[in-house]
CSV table of C-alpha atoms in Angstrom, one decimal:
chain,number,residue,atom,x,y,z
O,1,UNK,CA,-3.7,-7.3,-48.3
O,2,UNK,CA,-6.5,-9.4,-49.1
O,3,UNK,CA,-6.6,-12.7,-48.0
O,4,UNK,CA,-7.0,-15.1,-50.9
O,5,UNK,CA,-4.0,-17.0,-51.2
O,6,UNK,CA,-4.5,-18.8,-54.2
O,7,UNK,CA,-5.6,-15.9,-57.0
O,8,UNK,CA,-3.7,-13.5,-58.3
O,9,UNK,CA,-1.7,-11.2,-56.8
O,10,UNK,CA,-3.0,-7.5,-58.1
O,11,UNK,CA,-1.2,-4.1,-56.9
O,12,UNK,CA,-4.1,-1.4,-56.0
O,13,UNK,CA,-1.9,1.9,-56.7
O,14,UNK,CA,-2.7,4.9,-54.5
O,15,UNK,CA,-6.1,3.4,-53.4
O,16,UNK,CA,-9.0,5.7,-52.6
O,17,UNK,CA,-11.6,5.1,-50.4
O,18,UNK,CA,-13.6,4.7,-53.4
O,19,UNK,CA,-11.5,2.1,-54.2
O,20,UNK,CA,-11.9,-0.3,-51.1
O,21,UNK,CA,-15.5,0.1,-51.3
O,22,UNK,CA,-16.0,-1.5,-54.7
O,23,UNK,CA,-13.0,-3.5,-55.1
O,24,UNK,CA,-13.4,-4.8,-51.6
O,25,UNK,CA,-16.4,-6.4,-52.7
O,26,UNK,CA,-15.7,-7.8,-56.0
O,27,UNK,CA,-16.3,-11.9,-55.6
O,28,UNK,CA,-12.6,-12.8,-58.0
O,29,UNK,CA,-9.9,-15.0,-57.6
O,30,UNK,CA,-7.7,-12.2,-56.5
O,31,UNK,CA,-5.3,-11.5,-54.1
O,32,UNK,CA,-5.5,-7.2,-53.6
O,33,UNK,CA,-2.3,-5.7,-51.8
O,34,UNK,CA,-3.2,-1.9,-51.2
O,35,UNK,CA,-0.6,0.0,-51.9
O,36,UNK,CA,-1.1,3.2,-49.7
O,37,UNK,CA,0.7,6.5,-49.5
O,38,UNK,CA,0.7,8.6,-46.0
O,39,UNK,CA,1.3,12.0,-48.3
O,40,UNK,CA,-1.3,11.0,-51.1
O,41,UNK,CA,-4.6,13.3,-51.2
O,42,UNK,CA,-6.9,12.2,-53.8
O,43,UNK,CA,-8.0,13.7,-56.3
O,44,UNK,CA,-5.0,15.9,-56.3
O,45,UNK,CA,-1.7,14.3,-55.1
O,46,UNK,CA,-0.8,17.1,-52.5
O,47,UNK,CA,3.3,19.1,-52.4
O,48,UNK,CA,4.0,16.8,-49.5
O,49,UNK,CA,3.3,13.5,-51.8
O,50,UNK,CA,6.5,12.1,-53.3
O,51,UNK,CA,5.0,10.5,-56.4
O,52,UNK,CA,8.9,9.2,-57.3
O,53,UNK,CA,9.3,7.7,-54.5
O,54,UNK,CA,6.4,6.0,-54.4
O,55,UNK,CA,7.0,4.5,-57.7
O,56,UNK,CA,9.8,3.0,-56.9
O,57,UNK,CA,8.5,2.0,-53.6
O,58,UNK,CA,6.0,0.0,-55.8
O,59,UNK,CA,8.7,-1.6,-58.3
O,60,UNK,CA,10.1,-2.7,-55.3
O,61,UNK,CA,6.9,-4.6,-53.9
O,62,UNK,CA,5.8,-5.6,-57.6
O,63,UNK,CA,9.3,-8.0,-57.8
O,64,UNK,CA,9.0,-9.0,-54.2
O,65,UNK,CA,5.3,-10.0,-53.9
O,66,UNK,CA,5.6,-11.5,-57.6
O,67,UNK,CA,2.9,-8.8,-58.1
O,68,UNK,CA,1.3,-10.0,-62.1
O,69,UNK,CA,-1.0,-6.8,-62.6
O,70,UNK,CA,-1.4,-3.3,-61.4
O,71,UNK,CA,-4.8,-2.1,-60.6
O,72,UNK,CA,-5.0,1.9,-60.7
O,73,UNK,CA,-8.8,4.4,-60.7
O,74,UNK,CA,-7.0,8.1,-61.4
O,75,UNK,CA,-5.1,10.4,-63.3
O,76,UNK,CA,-2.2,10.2,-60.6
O,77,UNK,CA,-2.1,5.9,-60.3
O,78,UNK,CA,-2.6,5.2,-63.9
O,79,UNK,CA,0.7,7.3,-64.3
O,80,UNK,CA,2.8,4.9,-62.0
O,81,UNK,CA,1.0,2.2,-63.2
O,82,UNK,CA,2.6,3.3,-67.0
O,83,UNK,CA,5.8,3.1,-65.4
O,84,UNK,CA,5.6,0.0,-63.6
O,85,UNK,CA,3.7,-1.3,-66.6
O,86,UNK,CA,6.7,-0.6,-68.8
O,87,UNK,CA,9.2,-1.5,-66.1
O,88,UNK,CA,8.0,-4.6,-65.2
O,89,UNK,CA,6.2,-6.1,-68.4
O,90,UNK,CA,2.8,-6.6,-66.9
O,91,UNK,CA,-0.6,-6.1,-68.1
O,92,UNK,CA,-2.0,-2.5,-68.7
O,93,UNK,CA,-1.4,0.5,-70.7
O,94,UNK,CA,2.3,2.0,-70.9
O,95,UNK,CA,3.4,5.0,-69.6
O,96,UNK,CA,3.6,6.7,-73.0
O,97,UNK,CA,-0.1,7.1,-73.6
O,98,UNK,CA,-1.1,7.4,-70.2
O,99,UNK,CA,1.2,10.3,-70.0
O,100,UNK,CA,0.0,11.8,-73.5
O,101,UNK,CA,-3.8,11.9,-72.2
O,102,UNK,CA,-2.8,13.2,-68.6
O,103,UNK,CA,-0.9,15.9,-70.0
O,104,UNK,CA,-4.3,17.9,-72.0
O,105,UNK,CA,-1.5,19.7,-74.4
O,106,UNK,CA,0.1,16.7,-75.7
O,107,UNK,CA,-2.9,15.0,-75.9
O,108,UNK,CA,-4.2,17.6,-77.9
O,109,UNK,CA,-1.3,17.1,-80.4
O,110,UNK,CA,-2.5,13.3,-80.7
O,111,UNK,CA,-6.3,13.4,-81.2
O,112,UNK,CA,-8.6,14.3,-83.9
O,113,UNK,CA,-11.1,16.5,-83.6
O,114,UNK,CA,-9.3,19.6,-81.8
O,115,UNK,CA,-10.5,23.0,-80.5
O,116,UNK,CA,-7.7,25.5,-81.4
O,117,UNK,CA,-4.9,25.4,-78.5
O,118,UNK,CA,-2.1,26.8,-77.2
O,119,UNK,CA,-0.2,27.0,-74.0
O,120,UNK,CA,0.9,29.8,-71.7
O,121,UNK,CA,4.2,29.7,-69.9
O,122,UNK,CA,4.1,30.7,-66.6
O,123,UNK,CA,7.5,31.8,-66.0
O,124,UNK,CA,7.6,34.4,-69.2
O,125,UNK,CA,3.8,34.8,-69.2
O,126,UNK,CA,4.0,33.9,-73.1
O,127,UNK,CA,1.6,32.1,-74.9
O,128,UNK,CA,3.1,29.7,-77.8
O,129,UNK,CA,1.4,32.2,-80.0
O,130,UNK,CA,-0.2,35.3,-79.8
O,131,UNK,CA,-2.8,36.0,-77.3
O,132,UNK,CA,-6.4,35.3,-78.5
O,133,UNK,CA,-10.1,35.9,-76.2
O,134,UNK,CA,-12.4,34.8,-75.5
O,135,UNK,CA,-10.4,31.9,-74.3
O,136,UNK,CA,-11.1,28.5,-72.2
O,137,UNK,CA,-7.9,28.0,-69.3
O,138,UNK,CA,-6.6,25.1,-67.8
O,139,UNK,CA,-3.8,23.1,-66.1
O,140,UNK,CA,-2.6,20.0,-68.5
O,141,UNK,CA,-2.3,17.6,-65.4
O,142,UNK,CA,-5.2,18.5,-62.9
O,143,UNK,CA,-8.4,16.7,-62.7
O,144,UNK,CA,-11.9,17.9,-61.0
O,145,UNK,CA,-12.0,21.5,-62.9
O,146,UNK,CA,-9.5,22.4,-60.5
O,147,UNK,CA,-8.4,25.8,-61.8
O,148,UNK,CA,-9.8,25.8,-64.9
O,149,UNK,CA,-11.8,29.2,-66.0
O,150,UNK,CA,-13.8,30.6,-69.4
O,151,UNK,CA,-12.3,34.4,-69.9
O,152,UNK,CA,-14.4,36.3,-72.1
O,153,UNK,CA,-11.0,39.1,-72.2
O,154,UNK,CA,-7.7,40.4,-70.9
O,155,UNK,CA,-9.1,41.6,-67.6
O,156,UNK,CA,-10.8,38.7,-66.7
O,157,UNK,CA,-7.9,36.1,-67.9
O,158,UNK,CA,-5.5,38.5,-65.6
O,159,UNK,CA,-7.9,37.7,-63.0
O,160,UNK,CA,-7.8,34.1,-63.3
O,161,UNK,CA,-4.3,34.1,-63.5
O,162,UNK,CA,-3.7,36.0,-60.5
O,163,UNK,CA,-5.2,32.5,-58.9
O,164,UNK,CA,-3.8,30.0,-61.0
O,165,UNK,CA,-0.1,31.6,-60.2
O,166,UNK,CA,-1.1,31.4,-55.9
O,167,UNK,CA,-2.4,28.2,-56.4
O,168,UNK,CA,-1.0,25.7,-59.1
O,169,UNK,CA,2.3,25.3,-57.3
O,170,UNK,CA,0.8,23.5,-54.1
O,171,UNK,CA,-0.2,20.5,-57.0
O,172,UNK,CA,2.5,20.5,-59.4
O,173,UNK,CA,5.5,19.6,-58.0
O,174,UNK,CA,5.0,15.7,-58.1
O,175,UNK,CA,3.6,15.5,-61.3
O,176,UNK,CA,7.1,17.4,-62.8
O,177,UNK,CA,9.6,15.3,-60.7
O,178,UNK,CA,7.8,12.1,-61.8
O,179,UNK,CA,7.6,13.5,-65.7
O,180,UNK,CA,11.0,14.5,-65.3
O,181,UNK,CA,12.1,10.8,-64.1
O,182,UNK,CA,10.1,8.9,-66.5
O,183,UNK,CA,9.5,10.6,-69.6
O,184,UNK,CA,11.1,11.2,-72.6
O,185,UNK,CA,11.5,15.3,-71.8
O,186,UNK,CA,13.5,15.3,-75.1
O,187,UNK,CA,10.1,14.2,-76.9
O,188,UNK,CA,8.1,16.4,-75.1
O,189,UNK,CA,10.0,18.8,-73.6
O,190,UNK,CA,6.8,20.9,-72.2
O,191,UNK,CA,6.7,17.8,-69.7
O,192,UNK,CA,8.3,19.8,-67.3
O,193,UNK,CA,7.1,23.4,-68.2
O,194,UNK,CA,5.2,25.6,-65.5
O,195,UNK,CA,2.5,26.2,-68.3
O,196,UNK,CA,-1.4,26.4,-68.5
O,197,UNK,CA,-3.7,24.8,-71.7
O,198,UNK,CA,-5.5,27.3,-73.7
O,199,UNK,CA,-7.7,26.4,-76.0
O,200,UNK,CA,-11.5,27.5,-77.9
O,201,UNK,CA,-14.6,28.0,-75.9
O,202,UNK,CA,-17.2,26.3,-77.4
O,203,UNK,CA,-20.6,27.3,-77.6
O,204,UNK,CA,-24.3,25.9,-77.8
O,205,UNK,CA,-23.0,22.1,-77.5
O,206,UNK,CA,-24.0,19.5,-75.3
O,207,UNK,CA,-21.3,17.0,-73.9
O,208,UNK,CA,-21.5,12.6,-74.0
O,209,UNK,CA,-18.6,10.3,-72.7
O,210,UNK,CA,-17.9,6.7,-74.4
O,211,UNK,CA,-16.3,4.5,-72.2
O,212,UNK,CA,-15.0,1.6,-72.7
O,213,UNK,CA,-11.7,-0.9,-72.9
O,214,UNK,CA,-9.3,-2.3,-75.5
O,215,UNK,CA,-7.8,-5.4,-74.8
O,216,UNK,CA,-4.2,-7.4,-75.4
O,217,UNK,CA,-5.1,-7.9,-79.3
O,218,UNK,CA,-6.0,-4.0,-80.0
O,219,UNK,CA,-9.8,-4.4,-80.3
O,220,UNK,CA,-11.4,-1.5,-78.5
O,221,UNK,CA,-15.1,-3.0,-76.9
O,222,UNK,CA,-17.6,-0.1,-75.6
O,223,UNK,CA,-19.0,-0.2,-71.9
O,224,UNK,CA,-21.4,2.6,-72.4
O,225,UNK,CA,-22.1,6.1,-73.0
O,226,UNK,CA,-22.9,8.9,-70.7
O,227,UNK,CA,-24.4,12.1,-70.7
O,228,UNK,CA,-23.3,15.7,-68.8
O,229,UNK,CA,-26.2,17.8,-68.5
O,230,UNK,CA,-25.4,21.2,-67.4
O,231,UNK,CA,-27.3,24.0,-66.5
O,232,UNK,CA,-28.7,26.6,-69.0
O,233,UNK,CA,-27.5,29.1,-67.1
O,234,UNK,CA,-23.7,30.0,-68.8
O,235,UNK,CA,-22.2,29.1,-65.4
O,236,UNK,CA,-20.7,25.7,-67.0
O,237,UNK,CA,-22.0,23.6,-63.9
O,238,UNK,CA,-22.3,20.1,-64.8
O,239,UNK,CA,-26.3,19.5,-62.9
O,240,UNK,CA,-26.1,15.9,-63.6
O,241,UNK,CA,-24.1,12.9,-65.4
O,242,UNK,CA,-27.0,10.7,-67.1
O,243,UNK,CA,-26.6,6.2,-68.1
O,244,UNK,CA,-27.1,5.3,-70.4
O,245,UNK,CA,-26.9,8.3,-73.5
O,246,UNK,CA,-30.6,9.3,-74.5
O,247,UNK,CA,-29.2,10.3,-77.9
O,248,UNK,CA,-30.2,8.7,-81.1
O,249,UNK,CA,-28.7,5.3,-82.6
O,250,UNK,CA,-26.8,7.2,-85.1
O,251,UNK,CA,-25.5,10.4,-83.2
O,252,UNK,CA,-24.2,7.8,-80.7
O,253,UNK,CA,-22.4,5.9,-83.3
O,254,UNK,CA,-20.7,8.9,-84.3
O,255,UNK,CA,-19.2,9.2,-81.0
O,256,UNK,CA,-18.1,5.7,-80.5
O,257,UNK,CA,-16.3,6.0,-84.3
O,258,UNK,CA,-15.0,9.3,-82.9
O,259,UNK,CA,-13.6,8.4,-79.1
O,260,UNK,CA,-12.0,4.9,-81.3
O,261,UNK,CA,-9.9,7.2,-83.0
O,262,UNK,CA,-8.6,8.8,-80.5
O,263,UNK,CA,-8.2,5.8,-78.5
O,264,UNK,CA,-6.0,4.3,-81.2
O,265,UNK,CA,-3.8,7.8,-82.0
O,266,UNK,CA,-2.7,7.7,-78.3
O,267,UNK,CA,-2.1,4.4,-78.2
O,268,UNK,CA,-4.1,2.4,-75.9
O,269,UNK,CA,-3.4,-1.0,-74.8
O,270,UNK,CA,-5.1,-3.2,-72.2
O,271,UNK,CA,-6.8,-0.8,-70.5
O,272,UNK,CA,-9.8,0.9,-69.8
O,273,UNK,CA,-10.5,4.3,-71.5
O,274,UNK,CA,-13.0,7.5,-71.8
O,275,UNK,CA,-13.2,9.9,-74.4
O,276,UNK,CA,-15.6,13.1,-73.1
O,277,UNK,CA,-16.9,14.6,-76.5
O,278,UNK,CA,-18.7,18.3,-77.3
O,279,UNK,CA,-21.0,17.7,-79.9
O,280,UNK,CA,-22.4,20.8,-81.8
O,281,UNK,CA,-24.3,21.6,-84.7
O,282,UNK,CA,-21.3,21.5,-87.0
O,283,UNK,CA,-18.9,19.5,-85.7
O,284,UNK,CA,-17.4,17.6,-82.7
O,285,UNK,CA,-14.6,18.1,-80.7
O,286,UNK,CA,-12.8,16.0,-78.6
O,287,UNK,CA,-12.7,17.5,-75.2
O,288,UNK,CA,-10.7,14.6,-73.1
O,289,UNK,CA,-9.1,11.6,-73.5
O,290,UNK,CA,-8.4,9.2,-70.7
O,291,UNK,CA,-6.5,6.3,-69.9
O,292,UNK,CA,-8.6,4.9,-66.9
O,293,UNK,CA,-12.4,4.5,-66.5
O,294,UNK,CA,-14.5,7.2,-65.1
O,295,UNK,CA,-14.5,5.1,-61.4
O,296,UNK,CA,-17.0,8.3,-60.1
O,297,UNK,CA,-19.6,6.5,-62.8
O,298,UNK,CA,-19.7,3.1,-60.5
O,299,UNK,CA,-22.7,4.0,-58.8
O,300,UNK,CA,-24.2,4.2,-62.4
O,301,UNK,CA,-23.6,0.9,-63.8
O,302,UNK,CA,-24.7,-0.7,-60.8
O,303,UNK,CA,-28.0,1.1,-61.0
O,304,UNK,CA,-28.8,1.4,-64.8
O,305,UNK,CA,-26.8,-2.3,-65.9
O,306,UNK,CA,-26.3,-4.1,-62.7
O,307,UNK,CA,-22.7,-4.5,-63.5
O,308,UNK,CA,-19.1,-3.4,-62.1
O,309,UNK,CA,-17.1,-1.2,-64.1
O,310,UNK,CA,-14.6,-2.4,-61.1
O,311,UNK,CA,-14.8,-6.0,-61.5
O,312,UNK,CA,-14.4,-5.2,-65.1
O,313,UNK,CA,-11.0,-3.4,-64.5
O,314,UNK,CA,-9.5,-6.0,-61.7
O,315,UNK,CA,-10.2,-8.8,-64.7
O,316,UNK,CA,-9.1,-6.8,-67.7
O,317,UNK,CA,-5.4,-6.5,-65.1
O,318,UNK,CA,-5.0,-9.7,-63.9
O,319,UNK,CA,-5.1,-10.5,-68.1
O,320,UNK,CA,-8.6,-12.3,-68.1
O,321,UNK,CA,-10.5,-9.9,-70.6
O,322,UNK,CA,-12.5,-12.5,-71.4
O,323,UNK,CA,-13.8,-11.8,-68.4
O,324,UNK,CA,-14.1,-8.1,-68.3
O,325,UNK,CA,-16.2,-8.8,-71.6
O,326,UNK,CA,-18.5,-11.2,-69.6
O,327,UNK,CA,-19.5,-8.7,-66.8
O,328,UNK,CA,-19.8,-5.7,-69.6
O,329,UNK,CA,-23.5,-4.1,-69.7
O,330,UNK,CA,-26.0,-5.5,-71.9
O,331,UNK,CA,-26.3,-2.4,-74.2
O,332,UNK,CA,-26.4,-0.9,-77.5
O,333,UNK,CA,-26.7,2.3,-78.8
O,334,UNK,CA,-30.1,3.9,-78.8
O,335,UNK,CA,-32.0,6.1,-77.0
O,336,UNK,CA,-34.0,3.1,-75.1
O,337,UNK,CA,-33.3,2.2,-71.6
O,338,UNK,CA,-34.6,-0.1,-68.8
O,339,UNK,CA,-33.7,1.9,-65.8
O,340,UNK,CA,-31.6,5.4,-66.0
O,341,UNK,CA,-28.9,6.1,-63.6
O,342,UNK,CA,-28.4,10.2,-62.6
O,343,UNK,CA,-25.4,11.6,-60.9
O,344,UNK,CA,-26.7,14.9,-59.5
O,345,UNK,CA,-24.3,17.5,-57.7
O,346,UNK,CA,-24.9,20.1,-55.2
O,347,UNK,CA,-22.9,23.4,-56.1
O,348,UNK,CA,-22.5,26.8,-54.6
O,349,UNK,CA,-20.6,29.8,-56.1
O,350,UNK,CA,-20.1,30.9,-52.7
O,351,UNK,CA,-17.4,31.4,-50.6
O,352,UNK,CA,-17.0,31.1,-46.5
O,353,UNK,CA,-17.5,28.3,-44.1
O,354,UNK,CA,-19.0,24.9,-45.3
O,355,UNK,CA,-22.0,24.9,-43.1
O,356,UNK,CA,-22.7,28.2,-44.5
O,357,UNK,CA,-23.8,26.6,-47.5
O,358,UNK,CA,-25.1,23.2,-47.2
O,359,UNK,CA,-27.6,21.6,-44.4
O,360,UNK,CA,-25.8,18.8,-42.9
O,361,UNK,CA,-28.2,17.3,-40.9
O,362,UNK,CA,-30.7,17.1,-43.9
O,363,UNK,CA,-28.1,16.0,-46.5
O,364,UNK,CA,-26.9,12.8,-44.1
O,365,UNK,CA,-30.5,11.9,-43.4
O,366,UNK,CA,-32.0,12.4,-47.3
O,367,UNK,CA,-34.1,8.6,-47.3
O,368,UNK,CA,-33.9,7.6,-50.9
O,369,UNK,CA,-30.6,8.4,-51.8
O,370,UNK,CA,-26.9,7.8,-50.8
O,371,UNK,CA,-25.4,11.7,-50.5
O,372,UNK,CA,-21.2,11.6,-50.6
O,373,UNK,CA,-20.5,15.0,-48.8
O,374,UNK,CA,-17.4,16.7,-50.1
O,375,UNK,CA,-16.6,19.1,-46.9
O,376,UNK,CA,-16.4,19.6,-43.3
O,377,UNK,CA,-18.6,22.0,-41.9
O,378,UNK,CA,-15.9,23.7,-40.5
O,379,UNK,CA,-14.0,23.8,-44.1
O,380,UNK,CA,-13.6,27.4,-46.0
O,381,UNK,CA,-14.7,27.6,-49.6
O,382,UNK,CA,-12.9,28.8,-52.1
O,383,UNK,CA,-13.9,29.3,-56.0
O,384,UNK,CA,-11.2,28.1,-58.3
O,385,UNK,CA,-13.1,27.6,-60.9
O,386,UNK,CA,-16.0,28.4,-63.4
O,387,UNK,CA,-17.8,25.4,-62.9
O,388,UNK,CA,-18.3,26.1,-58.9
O,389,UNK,CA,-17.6,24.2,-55.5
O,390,UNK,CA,-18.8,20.9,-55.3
O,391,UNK,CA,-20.4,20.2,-51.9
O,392,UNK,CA,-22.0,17.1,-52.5
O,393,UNK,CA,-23.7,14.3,-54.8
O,394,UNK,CA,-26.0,11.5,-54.9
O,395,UNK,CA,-27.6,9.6,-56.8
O,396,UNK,CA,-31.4,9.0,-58.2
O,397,UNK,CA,-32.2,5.5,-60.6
O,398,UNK,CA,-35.6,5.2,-62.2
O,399,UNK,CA,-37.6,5.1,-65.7
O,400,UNK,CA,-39.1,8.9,-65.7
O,401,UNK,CA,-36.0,11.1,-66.3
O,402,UNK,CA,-37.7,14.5,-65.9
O,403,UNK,CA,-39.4,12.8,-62.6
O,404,UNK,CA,-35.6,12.3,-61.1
O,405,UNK,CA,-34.9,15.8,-61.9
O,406,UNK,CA,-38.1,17.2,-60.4
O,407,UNK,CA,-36.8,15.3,-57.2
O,408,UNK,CA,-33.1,16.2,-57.6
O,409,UNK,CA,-34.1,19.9,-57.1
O,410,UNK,CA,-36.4,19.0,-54.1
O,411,UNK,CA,-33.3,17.4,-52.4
O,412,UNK,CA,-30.7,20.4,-53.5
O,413,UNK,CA,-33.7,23.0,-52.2
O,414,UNK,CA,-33.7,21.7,-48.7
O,415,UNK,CA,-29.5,20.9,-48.8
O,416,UNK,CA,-28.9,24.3,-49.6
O,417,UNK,CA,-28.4,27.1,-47.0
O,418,UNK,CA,-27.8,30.2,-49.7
O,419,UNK,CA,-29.7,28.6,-53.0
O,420,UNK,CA,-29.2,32.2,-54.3
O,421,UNK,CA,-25.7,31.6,-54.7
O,422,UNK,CA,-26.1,27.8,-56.8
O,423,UNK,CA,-27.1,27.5,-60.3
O,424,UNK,CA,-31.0,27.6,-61.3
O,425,UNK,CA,-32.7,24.3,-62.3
O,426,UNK,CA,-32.8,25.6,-65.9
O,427,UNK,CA,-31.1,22.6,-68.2
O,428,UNK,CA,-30.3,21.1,-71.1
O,429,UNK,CA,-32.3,17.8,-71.5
C-alpha cells in the first residue's frame, strides 16, 4: 500500500509491473493498495489463477479498507473490476459492458460496423453456420494475438485448429468459472461455450485506434488517435504503433463518430475506452472494442503529449474527471504534430531457443532507446499466431517519421540473430 494517508483509497486489481512503474509515480492525492495475485500471469491469467476467488478476495478488501474506486489496466482486471463495480457501487464501468467487449462475439452483436462472424464450437467442431474460407480465427477472451490465425482454406484452418485445441485450455478455465459466476449465462449463454470467433479477413486496409474516456454524465471526451503500421509483407505483423494519427482532419473524424457509436451500443460508463478501427476504401469496420485504455501506449503520450494516460485513469476512478480532463493531451484531429511517438516491435517467425533469435547483449545496451525484452534467453519459442513472436519493443520520439523508421531497422538489424526469419522493412506509411 502506498503511504498517503489522507487521499483516497484506490484498489490496483491484478497489478502489472507496468502498473507500478507509472502509477507509482503519479504525484495524486491517492492512497494505492496493490492488490496482487501469486497465480496471476499477465497478459494471460494462467490455469493455476483462480480469477473467482480473487474477486471475492477483493470485495472483501474493498468493504474493509473502505476502498472508494477500483483502478484496473487489462482485459482480465477490468472484468473484476465490472463485478466489484456492480457489487459495490463505485466508480467505473459495470460488468455488463466490460464483459460484452472482452468477449469479441458478443461484442460483435453490439457494434456497428461488423465484418461477417460466426463462432465455432469446439466440443462439436460446428460453426453457428456453415463453414466459409478464407476465414480470420480467434479466441473471444484472449488478448496479445494469442492464437489468432488468417486461413486462406480447410487445410490450413485444420491446421490452426490442431493448435488452438492443445493450447486454448491452459487460458480458459478462469475466464469460464468467473463468466459462469457473474454473468447473466441466460443472456448470453455462449459465455461459457469452449468456442473460437470467426469472422471476414479484410483486405488492403490500414488500421487507427481512438482512445479516449466517458465520464459519470455519458459524454465520451477523445484522448488521441493512434496508428498500426504493419508490414507490406501479408504476414499481418504490426512493425510499429504511431501518436498521434497522420490521417487527415476529416478521415479522423470519421473514426471518432465511428468508435462513439460503439462506445455508447456497449454501454460505457466512467471509464476509459479504445475502439481499434480497419479503414478501407469502401467502408470501415470495427475491429475491437475495449473497456480499458491501451496502458502499452503510456510510453507514447509521455513522448508525443507529455501527459499520463495513467494519471488520467487513477483520477477518472477516484471520481475526479474533471481532472482526467485537465491532464488530457492538447490535440485535435489533423495530420500535424509537434513531436511523434513510435512503438516499434522486434518479431521472429522462428521457433527454438530465445537467444537463437535475438542479441541480448546488443538489445540491453541500444543508447537511445529503452528496449522491454519479452523472453529469457533460455525460453523456447513457439508460433501461435499469424502475426509472429514478439521478442521485444522500444521506443523512438522525434519530428522526421521516415528518419525513426530508417533507425528502427538499424536497431532490429543488429537485435536480430536469424533476420531471415522476421518480416522485411516494407510498410505501410
Amino acid at each position: 500500500m502506498s503511504d498517503n494517508d489522507d487521499g483516497t483509497d484506490l484498489l490496483v486489481l491484478l497489478p502489472t509491473d507496468r502498473d507500478h512503474e507509472n502509477m507509482g509515480k503519479v504525484d495524486a492525492p491517492y492512497n494505492l493498495h496493490w492488490f496482487e495475485d501469486e497465480d496471476f500471469d499477465y497478459p494471460q491469467p494462467g490455469s493455476d489463477f483462480d480469477m473467482v476467488e480473487y474477486t471475492e478476495r477483493a470485495s472483501e478488501y474493498v468493504e474493509q479498507a473502505d476502498i472508494e474506486g477500483v483502478l484496473f489496466s487489462h482485459d482480465v482486471a477490468n472484468l473484476v473490476a465490472g463485478a466489484l463495480v456492480d457489487r459495490h457501487d463505485l466508480p467505473g464501468p459495470e460488468l455488463e459492458p466490460v464483459f460484452l467487449a472482452d468477449h469479441k462475439y458478443y461484442s460483435r452483436m453490439h457494434q456497428p460496423n461488423v465484418p461477417w462472424f460466426d463462432y465455432i464450437d469446439l466440443e462439436t467442431d460446428e460453426w453457428g453456420d456453415e463453414p466459409r474460407f478464407p476465414a480470420y480465427i480467434k479466441p473471444p477472451f484472449l488478448t496479445m494475438t494469442l492464437l489468432q490465425y488468417r486461413v486462406e482454406d480447410r487445410e490450413e484452418y485444420e491446421r490452426a485448429m490442431e493448435t488452438v485445441r492443445k493450447e486454448l485450455p491452459k487460458y480458459t478455465e478462469p475466464f469460464m468459472d468467473f463468466f459462469d459466476t457473474y454473468v447473466d449465462t441466460e443472456r448470453y449463454p455462449l459465455a461459457t461455450r469452449d468456442m473460437m470467433l470467426v469472422e471476414e479477413p479484410l483486405e488492403d486496409w490500414t488500421q487507427h485506434c481512438v482512445e479516449g474516456w466517458v465520464d459519470s454524465d455519458g459524454e465520451l471526451h477523445v484522448w488521441a488517435i493512434s496508428d498500426h503500421n504493419y508490414y507490406d509483407d501479408g504476414s499481418l505483423a504490426i512493425d510499429n504503433y504511431s501518436t498521434p494519427s497522420t490521417l487527415p482532419t476529416e478521415a479522423q473524424e470519421e473514426l471518432i463518430d465511428i468508435a462513439r457509436e460503439a462506445i455508447v451500443q456497449h454501454g460505457f460508463e466512467e471509464s476509459f475506452w479504445n475502439v481499434e478501427i480497419f479503414r478501407l476504401a469502401d467502408r470501415h469496420v470495427i475491429t475491437e472494442v475495449n473497456g480499458r485504455t491501451a496502458s502499452v501506449w503510456e510510453p507514447l503520450y509521455e513522448g508525443a503529449f507529455d501527459t499520463s494516460v495513467y494519471e488520467g485513469i487513477m483520477h477518472l476512478h477516484a471520481d475526479n474527471p474533471e481532472q482526467t480532463q485537465a491532464v488530457a493531451p492538447d490535440w485535435e484531429p489533423g495530420s500535424d504534430y509537434e513531436t511523434m511517438g513510435t512503438q516499434f516491435h522486434v518479431i521472429t517467425f522462428g521457433e527454438g531457443r530465445a537467444d537463437e533469435f535475438l542479441d541480448f547483449e546488443y538489445a540491453r545496451s541500444v543508447p537511445d532507446t529503452d528496449v522491454e525484452i519479452f523472453v529469457d534467453p533460455e525460453d523456447e519459442i513457439e508460433q501461435t499466431r499469424s502475426s509472429g513472436f514478439w521478442l521485444a519493443r522500444f521506443h523512438l520520439f522525434g519530428e522526421d517519421y521516415q528518419e525513426m523508421l530508417d533507425r528502427a531497422d538499424e536497431i532490429r538489424t543488429n537485435m536480430l540473430e536469424q533476420p531471415e526469419l522476421s518480416p522485411e522493412p516494407e510498410r505501410y506509411t
